[in-house]
XYZ file of C-alpha atoms in Angstrom:
660
model
C 4.646 -32.023 10.072
C 8.095 -33.438 9.310
C 10.090 -31.304 6.943
C 11.385 -34.071 4.754
C 10.322 -33.408 1.183
C 11.906 -29.961 1.156
C 15.311 -31.477 1.839
C 15.059 -34.453 -0.510
C 17.039 -34.401 -3.783
C 15.397 -34.046 -7.157
C 16.625 -34.491 -10.722
C 15.915 -31.925 -13.409
C 17.091 -33.763 -16.469
C 20.880 -34.139 -16.154
C 21.082 -31.964 -12.996
C 20.519 -33.233 -9.448
C 19.371 -30.763 -6.806
C 20.247 -31.352 -3.146
C 16.937 -29.857 -1.972
C 13.729 -28.285 -3.302
C 14.424 -24.635 -2.367
C 14.797 -22.529 -5.515
C 16.182 -19.004 -5.627
C 14.056 -18.061 -8.625
C 14.859 -15.428 -11.222
C 14.272 -11.792 -10.299
C 15.649 -8.471 -11.431
C 18.546 -6.925 -9.517
C 19.854 -3.913 -11.473
C 23.361 -5.164 -10.720
C 24.535 -5.237 -14.352
C 27.198 -2.807 -15.491
C 26.350 0.159 -17.677
C 27.457 -1.775 -20.751
C 25.290 -4.787 -19.952
C 27.797 -7.145 -18.355
C 27.557 -9.188 -15.147
C 29.165 -7.476 -12.168
C 30.951 -8.315 -8.936
C 27.608 -7.670 -7.238
C 26.086 -10.564 -9.180
C 28.944 -12.873 -8.246
C 28.771 -12.199 -4.511
C 24.964 -12.033 -4.391
C 24.348 -15.436 -5.960
C 27.319 -17.050 -4.187
C 25.979 -16.003 -0.798
C 22.608 -17.701 -1.486
C 24.445 -20.815 -2.672
C 26.473 -20.772 0.528
C 23.193 -20.339 2.402
C 21.930 -23.690 1.173
C 19.685 -23.005 -1.821
C 19.067 -26.138 -3.885
C 18.984 -24.246 -7.177
C 19.740 -20.690 -8.255
C 18.192 -19.197 -11.376
C 19.703 -15.888 -12.405
C 17.830 -12.830 -13.503
C 16.970 -12.581 -17.192
C 19.607 -12.265 -19.888
C 18.473 -10.248 -22.887
C 18.528 -12.209 -26.118
C 18.377 -9.403 -28.689
C 19.397 -5.726 -29.129
C 15.719 -4.724 -29.468
C 15.161 -5.889 -25.891
C 16.426 -3.259 -23.455
C 13.464 -2.505 -21.163
C 15.484 -1.075 -18.281
C 18.948 0.367 -17.943
C 20.990 -2.287 -16.103
C 20.163 -5.436 -18.019
C 22.554 -8.267 -18.865
C 23.048 -8.263 -22.652
C 23.351 -11.990 -23.122
C 23.706 -11.631 -26.889
C 27.084 -9.912 -26.401
C 29.931 -12.481 -26.211
C 31.696 -10.152 -23.776
C 29.382 -11.457 -21.033
C 30.970 -14.921 -20.996
C 33.836 -14.030 -18.644
C 31.312 -12.609 -16.165
C 29.212 -15.735 -16.498
C 32.224 -17.858 -15.561
C 32.901 -15.771 -12.467
C 29.284 -16.220 -11.338
C 29.074 -19.940 -11.997
C 32.459 -20.710 -10.468
C 31.546 -18.806 -7.301
C 28.231 -20.638 -6.972
C 29.688 -24.045 -7.799
C 32.183 -23.723 -4.931
C 29.206 -24.314 -2.650
C 27.923 -27.326 -4.555
C 24.858 -25.574 -5.941
C 23.738 -25.691 -9.583
C 22.893 -22.412 -11.290
C 20.680 -21.823 -14.329
C 20.496 -18.735 -16.537
C 17.130 -17.275 -17.449
C 16.802 -16.065 -21.049
C 14.228 -13.554 -22.212
C 13.067 -11.020 -24.749
C 10.546 -8.668 -23.134
C 8.788 -7.917 -26.416
C 6.164 -5.161 -26.227
C 6.565 -4.841 -22.461
C 9.542 -2.588 -22.952
C 10.789 0.815 -23.981
C 12.871 2.113 -26.849
C 14.503 4.633 -24.496
C 17.776 2.772 -24.160
C 17.990 0.826 -27.412
C 16.704 3.596 -29.703
C 15.166 0.740 -31.678
C 11.496 -0.114 -32.217
C 9.997 -2.438 -29.632
C 9.179 -5.855 -31.097
C 5.985 -7.761 -30.353
C 3.688 -10.289 -32.034
C 1.178 -7.534 -32.833
C 1.000 -3.740 -32.658
C -0.735 -3.740 -29.255
C 0.665 -1.094 -26.871
C 1.495 -2.139 -23.321
C -0.474 -0.223 -20.635
C 2.681 0.617 -18.661
C 5.192 1.530 -21.365
C 2.546 2.885 -23.753
C 4.638 2.352 -26.849
C 3.158 0.949 -30.017
C 5.404 -2.009 -30.839
C 6.401 -3.215 -34.259
C 4.650 -6.441 -35.236
C 7.484 -8.828 -36.077
C 7.766 -10.397 -39.511
C 8.373 -14.084 -40.145
C 12.038 -13.315 -40.777
C 12.243 -11.441 -37.459
C 10.606 -14.369 -35.661
C 13.349 -16.606 -37.036
C 15.888 -14.022 -35.841
C 14.372 -14.078 -32.347
C 14.555 -17.870 -32.229
C 18.203 -17.869 -33.268
C 19.009 -15.149 -30.737
C 17.826 -17.412 -27.920
C 20.103 -20.160 -29.230
C 23.033 -17.724 -29.385
C 22.633 -16.645 -25.767
C 22.181 -20.268 -24.708
C 25.554 -21.063 -26.264
C 27.110 -18.147 -24.365
C 25.604 -19.521 -21.141
C 26.952 -22.989 -21.871
C 30.422 -21.536 -22.388
C 29.987 -19.539 -19.198
C 29.528 -22.655 -17.097
C 25.808 -22.607 -16.352
C 24.147 -25.925 -15.509
C 20.900 -25.152 -17.257
C 18.694 -22.661 -19.040
C 15.272 -21.327 -18.123
C 13.133 -19.652 -20.776
C 11.132 -16.738 -19.377
C 7.792 -17.064 -21.172
C 5.597 -15.679 -18.432
C 4.888 -12.286 -16.932
C 7.136 -10.127 -19.129
C 8.150 -11.783 -22.363
C 7.655 -11.673 -26.103
C 6.741 -15.346 -25.849
C 4.018 -14.449 -23.307
C 2.887 -11.850 -25.831
C 2.522 -14.576 -28.452
C 0.741 -16.911 -26.024
C -1.810 -14.338 -24.859
C -4.867 -13.702 -27.074
C -4.939 -10.116 -25.784
C -1.595 -9.249 -27.377
C -1.452 -11.728 -30.265
C -3.771 -10.612 -33.065
C -1.908 -12.397 -35.846
C -3.696 -14.305 -38.582
C -0.714 -16.337 -39.787
C 0.719 -19.573 -38.386
C 1.754 -17.805 -35.168
C -1.721 -16.574 -34.235
C -5.214 -17.861 -33.577
C -5.247 -21.291 -31.897
C -3.172 -22.135 -28.835
C -0.856 -24.451 -30.827
C -0.246 -21.609 -33.276
C 0.338 -19.050 -30.532
C 2.756 -21.495 -28.889
C 4.640 -22.151 -32.122
C 7.437 -19.662 -31.362
C 7.905 -21.229 -27.922
C 8.278 -24.694 -29.442
C 10.806 -23.353 -31.951
C 12.794 -21.616 -29.214
C 12.815 -24.780 -27.088
C 14.123 -26.830 -29.997
C 16.770 -24.258 -30.911
C 17.989 -23.873 -27.336
C 18.123 -27.602 -26.738
C 20.206 -28.008 -29.881
C 22.508 -25.223 -28.674
C 23.114 -26.617 -25.182
C 23.001 -30.331 -25.898
C 21.872 -33.021 -23.439
C 24.215 -32.150 -20.587
C 22.388 -28.980 -19.496
C 18.897 -28.769 -18.030
C 16.168 -26.794 -19.794
C 13.103 -25.294 -18.138
C 10.213 -23.109 -19.251
C 8.441 -20.556 -17.071
C 4.835 -19.911 -18.064
C 2.057 -17.722 -16.697
C -0.930 -19.603 -15.320
C -3.341 -16.684 -15.185
C -2.726 -13.143 -16.402
C -5.637 -11.866 -14.251
C -6.886 -9.655 -17.078
C -10.039 -10.121 -19.146
C -9.308 -11.608 -22.552
C -5.830 -12.801 -21.581
C -4.285 -16.156 -20.738
C -6.305 -18.251 -18.304
C -5.384 -21.351 -16.340
C -7.044 -23.527 -19.014
C -4.823 -21.924 -21.665
C -1.769 -22.471 -19.466
C -2.546 -26.161 -19.081
C -2.622 -26.575 -22.847
C 0.688 -24.737 -23.172
C 2.224 -26.925 -20.459
C 1.212 -30.058 -22.344
C 2.692 -28.641 -25.561
C 5.949 -27.881 -23.740
C 6.162 -31.407 -22.338
C 5.389 -32.930 -25.733
C 8.550 -31.395 -27.221
C 10.585 -33.920 -25.227
C 13.238 -31.258 -24.750
C 12.168 -29.709 -21.440
C 13.136 -30.903 -17.955
C 10.837 -28.820 -15.753
C 8.155 -26.118 -15.762
C 8.278 -23.003 -13.606
C 5.179 -20.897 -12.993
C 4.043 -17.347 -12.406
C 0.901 -15.260 -12.105
C -0.071 -11.918 -13.622
C 1.459 -9.647 -16.251
C 4.430 -7.453 -15.386
C 2.514 -4.321 -16.276
C -1.271 -4.343 -15.838
C -1.299 -6.922 -13.008
C 2.260 -6.460 -11.758
C 0.992 -6.015 -8.206
C 0.084 -9.712 -8.155
C 3.440 -10.980 -9.430
C 5.401 -9.588 -6.507
C 2.521 -9.379 -4.075
C 2.924 -7.413 -0.864
C 1.774 -8.421 2.611
C -1.769 -7.394 1.685
C -2.026 -10.589 -0.419
C -2.150 -13.948 1.433
C 0.854 -16.299 1.159
C 0.564 -19.156 -1.337
C -1.970 -17.118 -3.314
C -0.681 -18.447 -6.654
C -0.485 -22.112 -5.649
C -3.507 -23.073 -7.759
C -1.345 -22.661 -10.871
C 1.426 -25.238 -10.249
C -1.164 -27.498 -8.643
C -3.226 -27.551 -11.830
C -0.210 -27.866 -14.147
C 1.234 -30.721 -12.130
C -1.945 -32.729 -12.766
C -1.551 -32.609 -16.548
C 2.218 -33.090 -16.989
C 4.815 -35.463 -15.612
C 7.567 -32.850 -15.508
C 8.674 -31.369 -12.169
C 6.826 -28.108 -11.473
C 8.033 -25.078 -9.495
C 5.522 -23.231 -7.314
C 5.862 -19.578 -6.325
C 3.811 -17.087 -4.377
C 5.124 -15.340 -1.274
C 6.597 -18.248 0.651
C 7.846 -16.814 3.946
C 8.986 -19.837 5.893
C 9.964 -23.476 5.347
C 6.750 -24.819 6.863
C 4.722 -23.172 4.109
C 7.088 -24.613 1.522
C 6.965 -28.091 3.020
C 3.179 -28.016 3.126
C 2.989 -27.132 -0.565
C 5.183 -30.126 -1.382
C 3.395 -32.520 0.962
C 0.003 -31.552 -0.442
C 1.180 -32.193 -3.978
C 0.904 -28.649 -5.322
C 4.446 -28.545 -6.686
C 7.796 -30.357 -6.781
C 10.008 -27.382 -5.975
C 9.329 -24.099 -4.186
C 10.532 -20.708 -5.320
C 11.668 -18.678 -2.306
C 12.927 -15.334 -3.566
C 12.228 -12.553 -1.101
C 12.802 -14.996 1.759
C 16.389 -15.489 0.543
C 16.805 -11.811 -0.271
C 16.042 -11.065 3.380
C 18.154 -13.955 4.690
C 20.739 -15.570 2.450
C 20.954 -18.435 4.980
C 17.226 -19.199 4.744
C 17.734 -22.777 3.515
C 20.666 -23.609 5.790
C 18.871 -22.339 8.900
C 15.666 -24.136 7.977
C 17.504 -27.384 7.336
C 19.175 -27.150 10.738
C 15.883 -26.346 12.452
C 16.979 -22.813 13.376
C 13.771 -21.209 12.165
C 13.669 -18.766 15.087
C 16.938 -17.299 13.828
C 15.656 -16.820 10.281
C 15.207 -13.226 9.193
C 11.652 -13.486 7.826
C 10.750 -11.416 4.773
C 8.221 -8.669 5.557
C 6.735 -8.603 2.038
C 6.901 -4.819 2.337
C 8.430 -4.464 -1.162
C 10.208 -1.294 -0.101
C 13.832 -2.047 -0.879
C 13.519 -4.973 -3.304
C 10.666 -4.250 -5.692
C 10.551 -0.600 -4.650
C 14.202 0.121 -5.397
C 13.951 -1.712 -8.712
C 11.036 0.511 -9.665
C 13.249 3.527 -9.043
C 16.070 2.111 -11.222
C 18.243 1.358 -8.211
C 20.055 -1.833 -7.282
C 18.012 -4.367 -5.359
C 18.311 -4.280 -1.570
C 16.335 -5.298 1.509
C 14.736 -3.101 4.153
C 15.976 -5.308 6.990
C 19.198 -6.731 5.558
C 21.745 -4.015 4.754
C 24.073 -6.652 3.314
C 21.745 -7.567 0.419
C 23.243 -6.280 -2.809
C 26.366 -5.121 -1.023
C 27.947 -8.505 -0.373
C 30.813 -7.667 -2.738
C 31.629 -4.588 -0.634
C 31.872 -6.511 2.610
C 28.866 -4.821 4.239
C 27.734 -6.488 7.504
C 30.639 -8.907 7.608
C 32.032 -10.016 10.942
C 35.140 -7.974 11.811
C 35.998 -8.959 15.370
C 37.550 -6.121 17.302
C 40.725 -6.502 19.318
C 39.521 -3.823 21.754
C 35.928 -4.578 22.791
C 33.932 -1.569 23.969
C 31.025 -1.198 26.338
C 28.332 0.218 24.062
C 25.102 1.815 25.269
C 22.291 2.163 22.731
C 19.414 4.417 23.723
C 16.237 3.378 21.944
C 15.006 -0.021 20.722
C 13.554 1.028 17.414
C 14.906 -0.368 14.134
C 17.877 2.024 14.029
C 18.972 1.358 17.600
C 18.529 -2.401 17.330
C 20.509 -2.548 14.090
C 23.316 -0.509 15.640
C 23.348 -2.969 18.540
C 23.443 -5.946 16.156
C 26.312 -4.521 14.125
C 28.359 -3.627 17.204
C 27.772 -6.966 18.951
C 28.568 -8.877 15.771
C 32.060 -7.382 15.897
C 32.615 -8.344 19.511
C 31.506 -5.276 21.478
C 29.486 -5.611 24.705
C 26.155 -3.956 23.970
C 23.263 -2.846 26.142
C 20.072 -1.360 24.677
C 17.796 0.719 26.924
C 14.246 1.549 25.880
C 11.843 3.951 27.575
C 8.757 1.925 26.616
C 7.781 -1.545 27.781
C 8.458 -3.158 24.401
C 10.728 -2.639 21.409
C 9.934 -1.425 17.934
C 9.235 2.288 18.089
C 7.129 3.432 15.153
C 7.364 -0.004 13.544
C 5.318 -1.469 16.386
C 2.575 1.064 15.734
C 2.718 0.616 11.964
C 2.189 -3.135 12.371
C -1.011 -2.620 14.360
C -3.174 -1.568 11.407
C -5.165 -3.807 9.044
C -3.084 -6.083 6.817
C 0.222 -4.682 8.122
C 0.985 -7.124 10.946
C 3.870 -8.726 9.025
C 5.763 -5.448 9.220
C 6.216 -6.235 12.893
C 8.487 -9.130 11.895
C 11.164 -6.480 11.368
C 11.446 -5.956 15.117
C 10.927 -9.647 15.871
C 13.848 -10.448 13.568
C 16.077 -7.787 15.104
C 15.318 -8.772 18.696
C 16.014 -12.417 17.834
C 19.382 -11.449 16.353
C 20.196 -9.324 19.409
C 19.435 -12.274 21.643
C 21.675 -14.554 19.587
C 24.540 -12.068 19.804
C 24.215 -11.567 23.553
C 22.834 -8.015 23.462
C 21.122 -6.995 26.698
C 17.828 -5.081 26.265
C 16.345 -3.176 29.222
C 12.842 -1.705 29.085
C 11.097 1.106 30.926
C 14.252 3.151 31.373
C 14.581 6.838 30.529
C 18.084 8.068 29.879
C 19.698 11.439 30.454
C 23.321 12.522 30.694
C 23.504 11.580 34.369
C 22.346 8.044 33.615
C 24.932 7.733 30.868
C 27.705 8.871 33.218
C 26.499 6.414 35.850
C 26.690 3.498 33.412
C 30.119 4.520 32.143
C 30.012 3.249 28.537
C 32.810 3.679 26.036
C 30.368 4.600 23.278
C 26.773 5.822 23.170
C 24.429 5.464 20.220
C 21.351 7.658 20.473
C 18.293 6.296 18.670
C 15.500 8.245 20.306
C 13.322 8.490 17.206
C 10.909 11.267 16.313
C 7.805 12.908 17.708
C 4.635 14.107 16.057
C 4.880 17.602 14.611
C 2.191 20.284 14.634
C 1.689 22.086 11.316
C 1.588 25.883 11.307
C -2.114 26.000 10.483
C -3.240 23.664 13.284
C -3.742 25.381 16.691
C -2.074 23.572 19.539
C -5.263 23.604 21.616
C -7.386 21.987 18.893
C -7.838 18.566 20.490
C -9.807 17.355 17.463
C -6.643 17.555 15.358
C -4.449 14.553 16.182
C -1.544 12.602 14.750
C -1.685 9.104 13.287
C 0.431 7.985 16.262
C -2.331 9.065 18.643
C -4.792 6.843 16.803
C -2.495 3.838 16.631
C -1.456 3.898 20.288
C -5.061 4.258 21.440
C -4.697 7.778 22.819
C -7.620 8.998 20.707
C -10.574 7.379 18.973
C -11.750 9.563 16.096
C -15.268 8.886 14.858
C -17.948 10.506 12.794
C -16.613 12.480 9.822
C -12.832 12.124 9.781
C -10.260 13.760 7.505
C -6.937 11.951 7.245
C -4.357 14.360 5.888
C -1.694 12.634 3.785
C 1.520 14.611 3.387
C 3.800 11.563 3.547
C 2.501 9.608 0.566
C 2.849 6.186 2.133
C 1.085 3.750 4.451
C 0.716 6.204 7.315
C -2.439 7.836 5.998
C -3.940 4.953 4.030
C -3.557 2.409 6.844
C -5.105 4.669 9.464
C -7.903 5.564 7.046
C -8.746 1.870 6.699
C -8.546 1.350 10.443
C -10.998 4.179 11.113
C -13.330 3.115 8.304
C -13.398 -0.393 9.764
C -14.467 1.184 13.067
C -17.400 2.924 11.414
C -16.012 6.389 10.708
C -16.760 8.245 7.477
C -13.275 8.860 6.140
C -11.852 11.215 3.542
C -8.131 11.109 2.775
C -6.868 14.473 1.552
C -3.422 15.053 0.089
C -1.540 18.021 -1.284
C -0.141 15.697 -3.936
C -1.680 14.380 -7.130
C -2.335 10.892 -5.729
C -3.205 9.681 -2.245
C -0.429 7.410 -0.963
C 1.635 8.087 -4.061
C 4.557 5.862 -2.985
C 2.264 2.843 -2.691
C 2.748 2.515 -6.421
C 6.438 1.781 -5.888
C 5.710 -1.087 -3.499
C 2.853 -2.427 -5.678
C 0.254 -1.631 -2.998
C -1.619 1.060 -4.905
C -4.097 -1.070 -6.849
C -5.215 -3.091 -3.855
C -5.497 0.090 -1.766
C -7.883 1.545 -4.329
C -9.974 -1.617 -4.250
C -10.146 -1.699 -0.460
C -10.766 2.048 -0.143
C -13.657 1.888 -2.577
C -15.187 -1.092 -0.772
C -14.952 0.748 2.566
C -16.361 4.026 1.252
C -13.149 5.981 1.785
C -13.124 9.203 -0.263
C -9.852 10.367 -1.814
C -9.227 14.047 -2.600
C -6.057 15.429 -4.136
C -4.136 18.672 -4.645
C -5.640 20.356 -1.577
C -3.372 22.368 0.731
C -4.619 23.099 4.292
C -4.671 26.819 5.023
C -6.365 27.142 8.405
C -9.117 26.022 10.756
C -11.943 27.613 12.685
C -14.686 26.639 15.130
C -17.932 28.646 15.191
C -20.130 29.375 18.186
C -22.172 26.268 17.534
C -19.050 24.077 17.692
C -18.853 23.373 13.943
C -15.268 22.792 12.926
C -14.081 24.021 9.538
C -10.850 23.318 7.693
C -9.992 25.568 4.762
C -8.060 24.150 1.821
C -6.614 25.774 -1.257
C -6.939 23.806 -4.482
C -3.373 24.043 -5.676
C -3.938 24.043 -9.475
C -6.701 26.669 -9.441
C -6.141 28.664 -6.261
C -9.793 28.188 -5.292
C -10.648 27.784 -1.629
C -12.566 24.727 -0.490
C -13.771 23.839 2.965
C -14.568 20.746 4.982
C -16.470 20.392 8.270
C -15.069 17.282 9.948
C -15.407 15.982 13.468
C -11.727 15.023 13.506
C -8.560 15.622 11.529
C -5.822 12.969 11.658
C -2.368 14.124 10.534
C 0.102 12.038 8.557
C 2.752 14.755 8.248
C 6.558 14.984 8.605
C 7.749 14.421 12.177
C 10.277 16.258 14.345
C 13.496 14.542 15.512
C 13.848 13.799 19.208
C 17.418 15.049 19.381
C 17.645 16.571 22.851
C 19.561 13.694 24.413
C 22.075 13.615 21.581
C 22.658 17.357 21.829
C 23.041 17.082 25.600
C 25.511 14.208 25.389
C 27.546 15.569 22.502
C 27.997 18.817 24.404
C 28.933 17.162 27.699
C 32.529 18.046 28.471
C 32.939 15.283 31.048
C 31.988 12.628 28.512
C 34.256 14.143 25.933
C 37.139 14.214 28.436
C 36.522 10.554 29.254
C 36.745 9.673 25.562
C 33.120 8.534 25.321
C 32.000 8.569 21.716
C 28.483 9.786 20.992
C 26.630 8.936 17.756
C 23.026 9.177 16.651
C 21.019 7.102 14.200
C 17.582 6.922 12.668
C 14.772 9.413 13.075
C 16.568 11.445 15.730
C 18.980 12.409 12.937
C 16.216 13.062 10.417
C 12.796 11.353 10.341
C 12.734 8.934 7.405
C 11.505 5.447 6.599
C 12.638 2.197 8.167
C 15.197 1.273 5.517
C 17.161 4.461 6.189
C 17.140 3.710 9.917
C 18.441 0.177 9.359
C 21.242 1.272 7.045
C 22.268 4.074 9.370
C 22.207 1.784 12.405
C 24.361 -0.753 10.575
C 26.857 1.867 9.451
C 27.303 3.420 12.882
C 27.283 0.136 14.819
C 29.836 -1.476 12.506
C 32.046 1.586 12.749
C 32.440 1.549 16.537
């Protein structure tokens, strides 16, 4: 299918876009402590403009002092933000890309922690995440909210933005008014859909008056909140028609879910199919004549083109795809799709970091969020080195990429027949195949940079001396560890790695022990359940797979686990095992809160526990006097330093490789 619609221009009111790729609004945590735009914002948006995006829509700008749901939020109501706005817009405009500002008041989906003011909402209905009872706004306060949007719009106009987008979808006081679940009013702002939409119409009119005809104006609405008694697609269609009827709006953007109860569907992980939300823009587009933006885990330009060709939308929001690769649009336009760093939809460093109140990053792109600091920039060396990297896992490959990018001659040697290390195993379980794109992306980049990768080669100090490199980077990973309570000769106690690489095939009654709190235990549990085993996941924590909540995988894991009959048991600490004369295996656990002992009689135990670093080669090389005398530098990266998750390996590989 010819990719032609994606690269065709489109007008949004007074603004012409060069293509249909939209870098939609998303939180970054890049704002300063006093609520101003930062250098991070400037460089972050400019890089996506340089990368070919047709339109950039910034993260939300708070419209009122009562709206401070998280710490690092742009306080758009403060005139001090205007200088920062100008720096952002000027940087983006240098690349010929228009940029819109998204305005919002989060309403009851917020906290009073930072503002020390009551949370405002249409009605006193507490949000299930923040669990605060909001103050139902008065008519005078509604008028104040409307004027606050106009005020921030004027600031954005002065700051050089080309348009305004009103966030009225997944986390917004306007969404709160639109939804029958959170709007219990009996006055002119409650009851019927036209009444519930009244504040939106007033905001649209006020903002249009504030910005005049020369700026574009869009509205983002939720098509389905995915909660009983909330906004449905039929409601959304009526709202869309009301928005169009104002005559003041140039386009409609879309979303799905509520940023609390159904947050896991707004920023869906790889467990949710791509294009899952496409029914929303498709339906809206049939009832309005305005251009409509579609969103929903677009990973590559072919998916985006298909959505346009099939008439589902007029523009495509590609967020995580451009977080992972700022050059997504440019590469796609040039046909260099094999060079595109595909998003994994892992949610670890984007959504996950945001949930921890950290700045947004990317598991596979160490430059994301650090563009202003010059991370991962090309700095060609004047003295190229011969670099040997031992290990083709994510840490070793990233070290090779960083070194080769700066002009060093790099060879990677890997003991196995294929690259990837633990990532390759992790991608072999149900619904986790996309995680393997991490290695695919890295190997592709290595190939582009001229890195040589050799497989099936074990390396010791003698081999290093024979090759004669100037620098060695050791990335030998980690090995499975044996807990103190598990006898070494108990062949029925195995590691998750043994299951994933096919070394063992547990069946019958299987305990999966989760001491890592992530996908290790839950993925293997699903794999074994799918094979017919009766699986119980036991953790010493309060929740099985506790960090799945950060990546928005928890809710869907619960659903799948229940459907597959997987039992989850918490706060149990293994204390020992025994096998009686009849061959019955027993594992003793202590219930941490009560101290009571509890036992299980499984056929197998599968361990998801902290690993041990494979550091022997590094210790051998770093202590080799002949290498030291020859001036050979020796570094180590990734799990052989300390076993952690993939993002730590990538960052460490980048840091060491760039520093050679």
